[in-house]
């Protein structure tokens, strides 16, 4: 059974810092991996979708990488801003969609 | 355009009552998914629909849970004889198709509290 782990569970950084969120999964036979953002009281927002054949995707200040063979993905956020404060979830798709427990990010002004 | 909508946004019910949660997907999206997120836990996949068909119901937590989708659009998730452990945020998502390349778009969720 696929298991998805996110480290750290929580992270607090000062504004302007670059940071990396980590996601690992146990079964490398995935179709894709997605990074989501969840704001309190709101639904999920899809940030980046990486197909299994891809190594990375970029959107603005966000860059997500995928190393399928080692079962790892990272989400890199450049020049963090207070508005980036949220919970970040990664999810892998094989026959189902499995989510990690998330990393709660706080960016302090 | 309009995103995925869910209703109600909040539902408080007494243990043992039945509840019905509604999801209205993005127009034209053939695939629809239900998830739930319990306090302190990750998202849990429940069921998906391709059109009106749900090929795999094994993700539903118990036989008190059922879901249907009619007309390839709106879906309802019904929980019978609710229990306190059913308290969670129930999220619905839709995508253009079931292909792994299709991004899922999520609704705001329904927060269910069972007293």
PDB file of C-alpha atoms in Angstrom:
ATOM      1  CA  UNK A   1       0.000   0.000   0.000  1.00  0.00           C
ATOM      2  CA  UNK A   2       1.333   3.404  -0.975  1.00  0.00           C
ATOM      3  CA  UNK A   3       2.406   5.598   1.923  1.00  0.00           C
ATOM      4  CA  UNK A   4       3.199   9.278   1.601  1.00  0.00           C
ATOM      5  CA  UNK A   5       5.280  11.117   4.182  1.00  0.00           C
ATOM      6  CA  UNK A   6       5.964  14.817   4.455  1.00  0.00           C
ATOM      7  CA  UNK A   7       8.778  16.373   6.411  1.00  0.00           C
ATOM      8  CA  UNK A   8       8.799  18.638   8.322  1.00  0.00           C
ATOM      9  CA  UNK A   9       5.309  18.669   9.807  1.00  0.00           C
ATOM     10  CA  UNK A  10       5.658  22.373  10.504  1.00  0.00           C
ATOM     11  CA  UNK A  11       8.081  25.053   9.419  1.00  0.00           C
ATOM     12  CA  UNK A  12       8.451  28.695  10.393  1.00  0.00           C
ATOM     13  CA  UNK A  13      10.743  31.017   8.436  1.00  0.00           C
ATOM     14  CA  UNK A  14      11.335  34.753   8.173  1.00  0.00           C
ATOM     15  CA  UNK A  15      10.078  36.557   5.120  1.00  0.00           C
ATOM     16  CA  UNK A  16      12.404  36.439   2.137  1.00  0.00           C
ATOM     17  CA  UNK A  17      13.964  33.100   2.950  1.00  0.00           C
ATOM     18  CA  UNK A  18      14.125  30.295   0.413  1.00  0.00           C
ATOM     19  CA  UNK A  19      12.769  26.999   1.681  1.00  0.00           C
ATOM     20  CA  UNK A  20      12.279  23.361   0.733  1.00  0.00           C
ATOM     21  CA  UNK A  21       9.427  21.043   1.629  1.00  0.00           C
ATOM     22  CA  UNK A  22       9.953  17.321   1.333  1.00  0.00           C
ATOM     23  CA  UNK A  23       7.668  14.501   0.281  1.00  0.00           C
ATOM     24  CA  UNK A  24       8.498  10.808   0.097  1.00  0.00           C
ATOM     25  CA  UNK A  25       6.468   7.856  -1.111  1.00  0.00           C
ATOM     26  CA  UNK A  26       6.986   4.131  -0.792  1.00  0.00           C
ATOM     27  CA  UNK A  27       5.867   2.816  -4.192  1.00  0.00           C
ATOM     28  CA  UNK A  28       7.564   4.371  -7.206  1.00  0.00           C
ATOM     29  CA  UNK A  29       4.910   3.067  -9.636  1.00  0.00           C
ATOM     30  CA  UNK A  30       3.004   6.343  -9.784  1.00  0.00           C
ATOM     31  CA  UNK A  31       1.329   8.214 -12.596  1.00  0.00           C
ATOM     32  CA  UNK A  32       1.973  11.663 -11.227  1.00  0.00           C
ATOM     33  CA  UNK A  33       2.606  13.723  -8.125  1.00  0.00           C
ATOM     34  CA  UNK A  34       0.817  16.912  -7.181  1.00  0.00           C
ATOM     35  CA  UNK A  35       1.585  19.635  -4.693  1.00  0.00           C
ATOM     36  CA  UNK A  36      -1.382  21.413  -3.160  1.00  0.00           C
ATOM     37  CA  UNK A  37      -1.882  24.353  -0.898  1.00  0.00           C
ATOM     38  CA  UNK A  38      -4.575  24.353   1.763  1.00  0.00           C
ATOM     39  CA  UNK A  39      -5.660  27.504   3.508  1.00  0.00           C
ATOM     40  CA  UNK A  40      -7.681  27.342   6.720  1.00  0.00           C
ATOM     41  CA  UNK A  41     -11.378  27.005   5.945  1.00  0.00           C
ATOM     42  CA  UNK A  42     -10.774  26.692   2.235  1.00  0.00           C
ATOM     43  CA  UNK A  43     -10.425  23.886  -0.269  1.00  0.00           C
ATOM     44  CA  UNK A  44      -7.227  22.686  -1.823  1.00  0.00           C
ATOM     45  CA  UNK A  45      -5.467  24.635  -4.542  1.00  0.00           C
ATOM     46  CA  UNK A  46      -3.367  22.644  -6.961  1.00  0.00           C
ATOM     47  CA  UNK A  47       0.070  24.225  -7.290  1.00  0.00           C
ATOM     48  CA  UNK A  48       2.082  21.916  -9.512  1.00  0.00           C
ATOM     49  CA  UNK A  49       1.477  18.589 -11.225  1.00  0.00           C
ATOM     50  CA  UNK A  50       4.491  16.495 -12.224  1.00  0.00           C
ATOM     51  CA  UNK A  51       3.935  13.550 -14.532  1.00  0.00           C
ATOM     52  CA  UNK A  52       5.898  10.390 -13.802  1.00  0.00           C
ATOM     53  CA  UNK A  53       8.040  11.006 -16.886  1.00  0.00           C
ATOM     54  CA  UNK A  54       8.996  14.509 -15.771  1.00  0.00           C
ATOM     55  CA  UNK A  55      11.727  15.628 -13.384  1.00  0.00           C
ATOM     56  CA  UNK A  56      10.414  19.029 -12.380  1.00  0.00           C
ATOM     57  CA  UNK A  57       7.797  21.709 -12.857  1.00  0.00           C
ATOM     58  CA  UNK A  58       8.025  25.421 -12.203  1.00  0.00           C
ATOM     59  CA  UNK A  59       5.392  28.064 -11.564  1.00  0.00           C
ATOM     60  CA  UNK A  60       6.507  31.516 -10.499  1.00  0.00           C
ATOM     61  CA  UNK A  61       8.442  31.240  -7.252  1.00  0.00           C
ATOM     62  CA  UNK A  62       7.629  27.538  -6.925  1.00  0.00           C
ATOM     63  CA  UNK A  63       9.690  24.669  -8.250  1.00  0.00           C
ATOM     64  CA  UNK A  64       8.797  21.039  -7.677  1.00  0.00           C
ATOM     65  CA  UNK A  65      11.116  18.166  -8.435  1.00  0.00           C
ATOM     66  CA  UNK A  66      10.414  14.467  -8.712  1.00  0.00           C
ATOM     67  CA  UNK A  67      12.832  11.571  -8.306  1.00  0.00           C
ATOM     68  CA  UNK A  68      10.593   8.607  -8.869  1.00  0.00           C
ATOM     69  CA  UNK A  69      13.265   5.976  -8.408  1.00  0.00           C
ATOM     70  CA  UNK A  70      14.076   7.166  -4.905  1.00  0.00           C
ATOM     71  CA  UNK A  71      10.470   7.991  -4.070  1.00  0.00           C
ATOM     72  CA  UNK A  72      11.072  11.658  -3.344  1.00  0.00           C
ATOM     73  CA  UNK A  73       9.758  15.040  -4.301  1.00  0.00           C
ATOM     74  CA  UNK A  74      10.656  18.500  -3.118  1.00  0.00           C
ATOM     75  CA  UNK A  75       8.789  21.773  -3.323  1.00  0.00           C
ATOM     76  CA  UNK A  76      11.127  24.751  -3.400  1.00  0.00           C
ATOM     77  CA  UNK A  77       9.684  28.161  -2.564  1.00  0.00           C
ATOM     78  CA  UNK A  78      11.890  31.131  -3.396  1.00  0.00           C
ATOM     79  CA  UNK A  79      11.789  34.461  -1.583  1.00  0.00           C
ATOM     80  CA  UNK A  80       9.002  33.415   0.756  1.00  0.00           C
ATOM     81  CA  UNK A  81       6.229  35.868   1.626  1.00  0.00           C
ATOM     82  CA  UNK A  82       3.728  35.996   4.510  1.00  0.00           C
ATOM     83  CA  UNK A  83       1.016  35.140   1.977  1.00  0.00           C
ATOM     84  CA  UNK A  84       2.711  31.794   1.430  1.00  0.00           C
ATOM     85  CA  UNK A  85       1.658  30.748   4.940  1.00  0.00           C
ATOM     86  CA  UNK A  86      -0.548  27.686   4.524  1.00  0.00           C
ATOM     87  CA  UNK A  87      -0.449  23.910   4.721  1.00  0.00           C
ATOM     88  CA  UNK A  88       1.252  22.275   1.765  1.00  0.00           C
ATOM     89  CA  UNK A  89       0.192  18.776   0.759  1.00  0.00           C
ATOM     90  CA  UNK A  90       1.735  16.400  -1.689  1.00  0.00           C
ATOM     91  CA  UNK A  91      -0.267  13.618  -3.281  1.00  0.00           C
ATOM     92  CA  UNK A  92       0.724  10.725  -5.522  1.00  0.00           C
ATOM     93  CA  UNK A  93      -1.565   9.045  -8.007  1.00  0.00           C
ATOM     94  CA  UNK A  94      -1.403   5.376  -8.826  1.00  0.00           C
ATOM     95  CA  UNK A  95      -4.733   3.574  -8.868  1.00  0.00           C
ATOM     96  CA  UNK A  96      -5.901   5.953  -6.169  1.00  0.00           C
ATOM     97  CA  UNK A  97      -4.686   9.259  -4.892  1.00  0.00           C
ATOM     98  CA  UNK A  98      -2.686   9.242  -1.651  1.00  0.00           C
ATOM     99  CA  UNK A  99      -1.962  12.340   0.339  1.00  0.00           C
ATOM    100  CA  UNK A 100       0.693  13.146   2.859  1.00  0.00           C
ATOM    101  CA  UNK A 101      -0.273  14.730   6.166  1.00  0.00           C
ATOM    102  CA  UNK A 102       1.076  18.088   5.029  1.00  0.00           C
ATOM    103  CA  UNK A 103       3.632  20.665   6.115  1.00  0.00           C
ATOM    104  CA  UNK A 104       2.257  23.710   7.895  1.00  0.00           C
ATOM    105  CA  UNK A 105       4.301  26.695   6.746  1.00  0.00           C
ATOM    106  CA  UNK A 106       4.406  30.027   8.546  1.00  0.00           C
ATOM    107  CA  UNK A 107       6.268  32.926   6.962  1.00  0.00           C
ATOM    108  CA  UNK A 108       6.875  35.697   9.470  1.00  0.00           C
ATOM    109  CA  UNK A 109       6.942  39.326   8.318  1.00  0.00           C
TER     110      UNK A 109
ATOM    111  CA  UNK B   1     -15.572  30.120 -14.841  1.00  0.00           C
ATOM    112  CA  UNK B   2     -17.277  28.582 -11.833  1.00  0.00           C
ATOM    113  CA  UNK B   3     -15.256  26.152  -9.803  1.00  0.00           C
ATOM    114  CA  UNK B   4     -16.335  23.125  -7.837  1.00  0.00           C
ATOM    115  CA  UNK B   5     -19.038  23.967  -5.336  1.00  0.00           C
ATOM    116  CA  UNK B   6     -20.160  22.024  -2.306  1.00  0.00           C
ATOM    117  CA  UNK B   7     -23.083  22.361   0.020  1.00  0.00           C
ATOM    118  CA  UNK B   8     -23.662  22.799   2.818  1.00  0.00           C
ATOM    119  CA  UNK B   9     -20.421  24.454   3.880  1.00  0.00           C
ATOM    120  CA  UNK B  10     -21.064  23.407   7.461  1.00  0.00           C
ATOM    121  CA  UNK B  11     -23.295  20.709   8.881  1.00  0.00           C
ATOM    122  CA  UNK B  12     -23.871  19.909  12.531  1.00  0.00           C
ATOM    123  CA  UNK B  13     -25.901  16.814  13.225  1.00  0.00           C
ATOM    124  CA  UNK B  14     -26.753  14.494  16.047  1.00  0.00           C
ATOM    125  CA  UNK B  15     -25.356  11.019  16.281  1.00  0.00           C
ATOM    126  CA  UNK B  16     -27.568   8.540  14.491  1.00  0.00           C
ATOM    127  CA  UNK B  17     -29.015  10.985  11.963  1.00  0.00           C
ATOM    128  CA  UNK B  18     -28.490  10.701   8.222  1.00  0.00           C
ATOM    129  CA  UNK B  19     -26.739  13.469   6.283  1.00  0.00           C
ATOM    130  CA  UNK B  20     -26.409  14.232   2.604  1.00  0.00           C
ATOM    131  CA  UNK B  21     -23.528  16.207   1.166  1.00  0.00           C
ATOM    132  CA  UNK B  22     -23.659  17.690  -2.295  1.00  0.00           C
ATOM    133  CA  UNK B  23     -20.960  18.372  -4.871  1.00  0.00           C
ATOM    134  CA  UNK B  24     -21.392  20.345  -8.071  1.00  0.00           C
ATOM    135  CA  UNK B  25     -18.351  19.781 -10.327  1.00  0.00           C
ATOM    136  CA  UNK B  26     -16.933  22.049 -12.968  1.00  0.00           C
ATOM    137  CA  UNK B  27     -19.095  21.896 -16.080  1.00  0.00           C
ATOM    138  CA  UNK B  28     -17.769  19.385 -18.572  1.00  0.00           C
ATOM    139  CA  UNK B  29     -15.658  17.461 -16.058  1.00  0.00           C
ATOM    140  CA  UNK B  30     -16.411  13.773 -16.343  1.00  0.00           C
ATOM    141  CA  UNK B  31     -14.438  12.620 -13.317  1.00  0.00           C
ATOM    142  CA  UNK B  32     -15.502  13.403  -9.755  1.00  0.00           C
ATOM    143  CA  UNK B  33     -13.802  12.446  -6.503  1.00  0.00           C
ATOM    144  CA  UNK B  34     -14.754  12.465  -2.833  1.00  0.00           C
ATOM    145  CA  UNK B  35     -12.202  12.770  -0.018  1.00  0.00           C
ATOM    146  CA  UNK B  36     -12.350  13.437   3.670  1.00  0.00           C
ATOM    147  CA  UNK B  37      -9.905  15.027   6.022  1.00  0.00           C
ATOM    148  CA  UNK B  38     -10.220  14.216   9.683  1.00  0.00           C
ATOM    149  CA  UNK B  39      -8.630  16.404  12.338  1.00  0.00           C
ATOM    150  CA  UNK B  40      -4.883  15.882  12.465  1.00  0.00           C
ATOM    151  CA  UNK B  41      -4.872  13.373   9.615  1.00  0.00           C
ATOM    152  CA  UNK B  42      -4.064  13.490   5.942  1.00  0.00           C
ATOM    153  CA  UNK B  43      -6.617  13.467   3.197  1.00  0.00           C
ATOM    154  CA  UNK B  44      -8.362  10.149   2.707  1.00  0.00           C
ATOM    155  CA  UNK B  45      -9.637   9.136  -0.697  1.00  0.00           C
ATOM    156  CA  UNK B  46     -13.194   7.791  -0.581  1.00  0.00           C
ATOM    157  CA  UNK B  47     -14.570   7.206  -4.063  1.00  0.00           C
ATOM    158  CA  UNK B  48     -14.417   8.443  -7.625  1.00  0.00           C
ATOM    159  CA  UNK B  49     -16.904   8.593 -10.475  1.00  0.00           C
ATOM    160  CA  UNK B  50     -16.298   8.388 -14.185  1.00  0.00           C
ATOM    161  CA  UNK B  51     -19.538   9.731 -15.566  1.00  0.00           C
ATOM    162  CA  UNK B  52     -22.233   8.192 -13.406  1.00  0.00           C
ATOM    163  CA  UNK B  53     -20.279   5.063 -12.640  1.00  0.00           C
ATOM    164  CA  UNK B  54     -18.232   4.388  -9.510  1.00  0.00           C
ATOM    165  CA  UNK B  55     -16.167   1.288 -10.308  1.00  0.00           C
ATOM    166  CA  UNK B  56     -14.562   0.940  -6.905  1.00  0.00           C
ATOM    167  CA  UNK B  57     -16.387   1.562  -3.650  1.00  0.00           C
ATOM    168  CA  UNK B  58     -13.760  -0.048  -1.450  1.00  0.00           C
ATOM    169  CA  UNK B  59     -12.478   3.314  -0.188  1.00  0.00           C
ATOM    170  CA  UNK B  60     -15.735   4.098   1.573  1.00  0.00           C
ATOM    171  CA  UNK B  61     -15.142   3.723   5.345  1.00  0.00           C
ATOM    172  CA  UNK B  62     -18.232   1.616   6.042  1.00  0.00           C
ATOM    173  CA  UNK B  63     -21.525   0.496   4.565  1.00  0.00           C
ATOM    174  CA  UNK B  64     -23.143   3.545   6.148  1.00  0.00           C
ATOM    175  CA  UNK B  65     -21.491   5.588   3.397  1.00  0.00           C
ATOM    176  CA  UNK B  66     -22.883   5.728  -0.116  1.00  0.00           C
ATOM    177  CA  UNK B  67     -22.449   8.037  -3.067  1.00  0.00           C
ATOM    178  CA  UNK B  68     -24.237   8.585  -6.307  1.00  0.00           C
ATOM    179  CA  UNK B  69     -23.930  10.763  -9.334  1.00  0.00           C
ATOM    180  CA  UNK B  70     -26.753  11.381 -11.723  1.00  0.00           C
ATOM    181  CA  UNK B  71     -26.654  12.948 -15.149  1.00  0.00           C
ATOM    182  CA  UNK B  72     -22.866  12.953 -15.070  1.00  0.00           C
ATOM    183  CA  UNK B  73     -22.899  16.110 -12.992  1.00  0.00           C
ATOM    184  CA  UNK B  74     -23.978  16.607  -9.386  1.00  0.00           C
ATOM    185  CA  UNK B  75     -22.924  14.021  -6.845  1.00  0.00           C
ATOM    186  CA  UNK B  76     -24.237  13.336  -3.364  1.00  0.00           C
ATOM    187  CA  UNK B  77     -22.420  11.588  -0.537  1.00  0.00           C
ATOM    188  CA  UNK B  78     -24.804  10.136   2.005  1.00  0.00           C
ATOM    189  CA  UNK B  79     -23.834   9.047   5.493  1.00  0.00           C
ATOM    190  CA  UNK B  80     -26.453   7.042   7.349  1.00  0.00           C
ATOM    191  CA  UNK B  81     -26.658   6.728  11.116  1.00  0.00           C
ATOM    192  CA  UNK B  82     -23.797   9.154  11.619  1.00  0.00           C
ATOM    193  CA  UNK B  83     -21.178   8.494  14.271  1.00  0.00           C
ATOM    194  CA  UNK B  84     -18.846  10.930  15.994  1.00  0.00           C
ATOM    195  CA  UNK B  85     -15.888   9.523  14.092  1.00  0.00           C
ATOM    196  CA  UNK B  86     -17.549  10.688  10.874  1.00  0.00           C
ATOM    197  CA  UNK B  87     -16.772  14.289  11.870  1.00  0.00           C
ATOM    198  CA  UNK B  88     -14.406  15.641   9.239  1.00  0.00           C
ATOM    199  CA  UNK B  89     -14.152  17.958   6.280  1.00  0.00           C
ATOM    200  CA  UNK B  90     -15.497  16.253   3.190  1.00  0.00           C
ATOM    201  CA  UNK B  91     -13.886  17.464  -0.012  1.00  0.00           C
ATOM    202  CA  UNK B  92     -15.032  16.973  -3.562  1.00  0.00           C
ATOM    203  CA  UNK B  93     -12.881  17.393  -6.657  1.00  0.00           C
ATOM    204  CA  UNK B  94     -13.443  17.128 -10.384  1.00  0.00           C
ATOM    205  CA  UNK B  95     -11.181  16.730 -13.374  1.00  0.00           C
ATOM    206  CA  UNK B  96     -11.697  16.784 -17.106  1.00  0.00           C
ATOM    207  CA  UNK B  97     -11.245  13.057 -17.320  1.00  0.00           C
ATOM    208  CA  UNK B  98      -9.778  10.204 -15.299  1.00  0.00           C
ATOM    209  CA  UNK B  99      -6.420  10.504 -16.987  1.00  0.00           C
ATOM    210  CA  UNK B 100      -3.456  10.915 -14.635  1.00  0.00           C
ATOM    211  CA  UNK B 101      -2.502  14.035 -16.545  1.00  0.00           C
ATOM    212  CA  UNK B 102      -5.683  15.813 -15.530  1.00  0.00           C
ATOM    213  CA  UNK B 103      -5.458  18.156 -12.604  1.00  0.00           C
ATOM    214  CA  UNK B 104      -8.071  17.757  -9.925  1.00  0.00           C
ATOM    215  CA  UNK B 105      -9.859  20.916  -8.881  1.00  0.00           C
ATOM    216  CA  UNK B 106     -11.152  20.931  -5.347  1.00  0.00           C
ATOM    217  CA  UNK B 107     -14.210  22.472  -3.808  1.00  0.00           C
ATOM    218  CA  UNK B 108     -14.190  24.308  -0.485  1.00  0.00           C
ATOM    219  CA  UNK B 109     -15.427  21.282   1.429  1.00  0.00           C
ATOM    220  CA  UNK B 110     -18.245  20.528   3.828  1.00  0.00           C
ATOM    221  CA  UNK B 111     -17.340  20.534   7.502  1.00  0.00           C
ATOM    222  CA  UNK B 112     -19.388  17.844   9.206  1.00  0.00           C
ATOM    223  CA  UNK B 113     -19.683  17.775  12.974  1.00  0.00           C
ATOM    224  CA  UNK B 114     -21.471  14.877  14.609  1.00  0.00           C
ATOM    225  CA  UNK B 115     -22.428  15.590  18.214  1.00  0.00           C
TER     226      UNK B 115
END
